Amino acid sequence: MNKLHITIALLLANILSHAQPLTDYVNPLLGTATIWDKADIGYTPTHRTWGAEVFPGSSLPNAMVQLTPVTKFRSGSGYQYEDSVIYGFAHTSKGHWNLCHIPLLPATGSFTADDYSSSFSHAHESAHPGYYQVYLERYHVNAELTSTLRCAFHKYTFQDNHDKKLIVELPLSNERVRRWEIKQDGDAVFKGFQQAGEKMYFYATSNHKIQSIESLGSSGKELSVVTFADSPKPLELQIGFSFVSVTNAKDNLEKEMRGKSFAQVRKEATATWDALLSKIKVSGGTDRQRRIFYSTLYRSFLWPALRSDANGEFKDQTGQVVNKGFRYYTEPSLWDDYRNKLVLLGMLSPTVTVDVIKSLIDKGEKTGFMPTFFHGDHAAPFIAGTYLRGIRGYDVSNAYNLLLRNATIEGGTRPYITEYNDKGYISDPDVAKPKVETKAKAGVTKTLEYSYDDYAVALLAKELNDTTNYHKLMERSKNYKHMFDPSTGLMRGRLANGDWITPFDPTYPYYEYMYREANAWESSFFAPHDVNGLIGLYKNKEEFEKKLDDLFTIPWNGVEAYNLSGFIGQYCQGNQPDHSFPFMYYFIGKQEKSQVLLNRIMDHFYDMGSNHLAYAGMDDAGEMSSWFVFNAMGLYTFSPADEDYIISVPLFDRVDIKLSDKVSCRIVKKNSGVKISSITYGGRKLDGYFISYHDLLKGKSLVITTQ
């Protein structure tokens, strides 16, 4: 190597060693705002529409602790960007209307149980992965927060060094609190629990002596006030948590945080996030695109949440304390995130994925059925797809048997499964003048989803050589066709006698009548396992294309629904049911029409509103974020039960994905058009638009050439 080459090599090494940390691209406040503009929402709102409902506070990937400000209890994550006061810093959050355990707020001076919140300004607020800071104007306190897997670190810098207090409002969370306790344990320790849904224990140590713990207010509005001795130093609280016991909370604290400074814990949190984010490195694109990409990648890894302690103990589904040698996690938001987020989890964090599946199996063993979330039976595509991608380490036979029970036995995970098996569809009642809020069976959505879930279980049956159930389930996977009404070209509700439900307005959305959080347009193209069969229901491909065109062009009819917003025609990016529909043009030879839609969605729906901090709709534990991550890379999980990805045009010129310690693959975009003219992998031309995960594991370059 000559001197010039050495100089260049040293220069490149120096540049790389001082490269901008990927955490600098992440804005945890992205998604915390609400969209108010009629043009963005799709209708004139009479109330606040649902935003992404995400939290901006400190957490590690899939951690037990999410340490975050609460601006409004019983409202999504507990934080809304348009709010102006903070009620406390809670220690759990998901992005739905639950959790927000154990809220704490530093204070000085006088306050009451009815009036204790503090105003704040976004000008004096900052958020980074593993860190959150805000200045509490009422109390003149600068609050800084960081965390480990199971512990929280609060650092409060008071303007004055006396009258330091901590408000602990244990009777309040996003859920109904049944019992709570707080008591002092030595000069600088307090401990207790809050039972709100789950029972969460805490063990807190302070760098200041505790003078007293007193109650303020009455039942239901009762605050506990911890008063600390005067000290010139900022007040620092290190708190361990557990869902098993105070003893385990203390043990978690000793193992993860004790003896470390705030700066050290924050630095370690940043390093943890940077290591995860660095598994995907992008080149090219705009600064805005990179910031949205890494912010959504970050947002994709906050749920499911850890529930086992450092010693391995957790409370199982029956409430028994057990230790089974794996990390126990909450259930994923399966109706939402089976579509993409759980596939991304398997791609970048396979060990977490294995433990999530083990956790689901453990819960299923206690009830006799594999659990689900909200609707459908989507542990089936999650587990089937994970297995087909080669991720092992769990009892797949046990998982399969539980999923088979789901698919065949009434009273478990799949409501109305007997009707589905007997008729091939699930009916809805004849309701006069139904409204958005009408509650019924959501028969169309259930039939479509159960058909896909049957397909997923069939894939496992084939892998496990259960040919009888494989053929039976594959036959049942065609049941979606029973909901197709040839006269409208859409999926339509049926009565128990088989008649179509009338009158029928395909543009009208329902939460739980015929459709689940959707209308006919947002449901009718869901058959990711049998797209050619779906197209075959139409007279020809031209008729199918015309129907797709109508989906993306017929204007939204102005109906207001909390969780439906962000429309392209009838297509709703603000909710999950139709998130694979932009790809349907691929199957009729019009890939470029899909790419126009994908580009439009990525460009408009992820930093909306006056502050550019709003999503089109709820992130739902990372699904919305993962949709962006995959499509920005040029891959999407069109059928997550399968190991294949559908290929699109990436936002970036190059994407490097670290699939394991030994294997990385590269995605390269050539030219900037929307029509794909050629796809090669390792120099070999691909036939079609799909690539398998096992091919990606060969560690070659996927080159996408456009025109």
mmCIF file of N, CA and C in Angstrom, residues 26 41 62 106 141 159 286-287 289 299 338 355 359 418 455 467 477 493 514 548 560 701:
data_model
loop_
_atom_site.group_PDB
_atom_site.id
_atom_site.type_symbol
_atom_site.label_atom_id
_atom_site.label_comp_id
_atom_site.label_asym_id
_atom_site.label_seq_id
_atom_site.Cartn_x
_atom_site.Cartn_y
_atom_site.Cartn_z
ATOM 1 N N VAL A 26 -32.775 10.387 15.739
ATOM 2 C CA VAL A 26 -34.052 9.969 16.329
ATOM 3 C C VAL A 26 -34.689 11.125 17.091
ATOM 4 N N ILE A 41 -56.872 15.037 7.947
ATOM 5 C CA ILE A 41 -57.679 14.048 8.668
ATOM 6 C C ILE A 41 -58.627 13.325 7.727
ATOM 7 N N ASN A 62 -37.541 -2.906 24.158
ATOM 8 C CA ASN A 62 -38.370 -3.948 24.768
ATOM 9 C C ASN A 62 -38.142 -4.065 26.268
ATOM 10 N N PRO A 106 -41.634 16.018 40.940
ATOM 11 C CA PRO A 106 -40.939 16.852 41.929
ATOM 12 C C PRO A 106 -41.715 18.152 42.145
ATOM 13 N N VAL A 141 -38.057 23.506 38.487
ATOM 14 C CA VAL A 141 -37.242 22.291 38.567
ATOM 15 C C VAL A 141 -36.924 21.810 37.155
ATOM 16 N N GLN A 159 -34.274 25.038 41.688
ATOM 17 C CA GLN A 159 -33.717 26.389 41.688
ATOM 18 C C GLN A 159 -33.188 26.756 43.068
ATOM 19 N N THR A 286 -32.574 12.162 1.741
ATOM 20 C CA THR A 286 -32.460 13.481 2.357
ATOM 21 C C THR A 286 -32.294 13.354 3.861
ATOM 22 N N ASP A 287 -31.880 14.456 4.480
ATOM 23 C CA ASP A 287 -31.758 14.464 5.932
ATOM 24 C C ASP A 287 -33.113 14.185 6.580
ATOM 25 N N GLN A 289 -35.567 12.378 5.369
ATOM 26 C CA GLN A 289 -35.872 10.958 5.220
ATOM 27 C C GLN A 289 -35.094 10.107 6.217
ATOM 28 N N ARG A 299 -38.918 3.660 17.148
ATOM 29 C CA ARG A 299 -40.277 3.468 17.657
ATOM 30 C C ARG A 299 -40.742 2.031 17.498
ATOM 31 N N TYR A 338 -48.540 -7.841 13.787
ATOM 32 C CA TYR A 338 -48.140 -9.061 13.076
ATOM 33 C C TYR A 338 -47.830 -8.739 11.622
ATOM 34 N N ASP A 355 -38.095 -15.362 22.786
ATOM 35 C CA ASP A 355 -38.664 -15.275 24.130
ATOM 36 C C ASP A 355 -40.106 -14.765 24.111
ATOM 37 N N SER A 359 -43.140 -16.840 25.639
ATOM 38 C CA SER A 359 -44.094 -16.215 26.555
ATOM 39 C C SER A 359 -45.525 -16.492 26.115
ATOM 40 N N THR A 418 -67.292 -21.886 15.469
ATOM 41 C CA THR A 418 -68.185 -22.963 15.045
ATOM 42 C C THR A 418 -68.980 -22.540 13.823
ATOM 43 N N TYR A 455 -54.535 -20.202 6.813
ATOM 44 C CA TYR A 455 -53.392 -20.387 5.916
ATOM 45 C C TYR A 455 -52.098 -20.461 6.711
ATOM 46 N N THR A 467 -50.378 -33.676 7.372
ATOM 47 C CA THR A 467 -50.963 -33.453 6.052
ATOM 48 C C THR A 467 -52.481 -33.335 6.094
ATOM 49 N N SER A 477 -58.815 -21.754 4.056
ATOM 50 C CA SER A 477 -58.203 -20.446 3.798
ATOM 51 C C SER A 477 -58.850 -19.728 2.617
ATOM 52 N N GLY A 493 -71.210 -7.858 4.201
ATOM 53 C CA GLY A 493 -71.753 -8.644 5.298
ATOM 54 C C GLY A 493 -72.925 -9.510 4.883
ATOM 55 N N MET A 514 -70.014 -5.714 10.688
ATOM 56 C CA MET A 514 -69.487 -6.211 9.414
ATOM 57 C C MET A 514 -67.963 -6.103 9.369
ATOM 58 N N LEU A 548 -59.315 -1.144 -7.896
ATOM 59 C CA LEU A 548 -58.200 -0.567 -7.145
ATOM 60 C C LEU A 548 -58.127 0.939 -7.354
ATOM 61 N N GLU A 560 -66.897 10.874 10.586
ATOM 62 C CA GLU A 560 -65.881 11.040 11.617
ATOM 63 C C GLU A 560 -65.784 9.781 12.469
ATOM 64 N N SER A 701 -25.835 -8.764 -2.502
ATOM 65 C CA SER A 701 -26.414 -7.456 -2.802
ATOM 66 C C SER A 701 -27.674 -7.612 -3.635
#
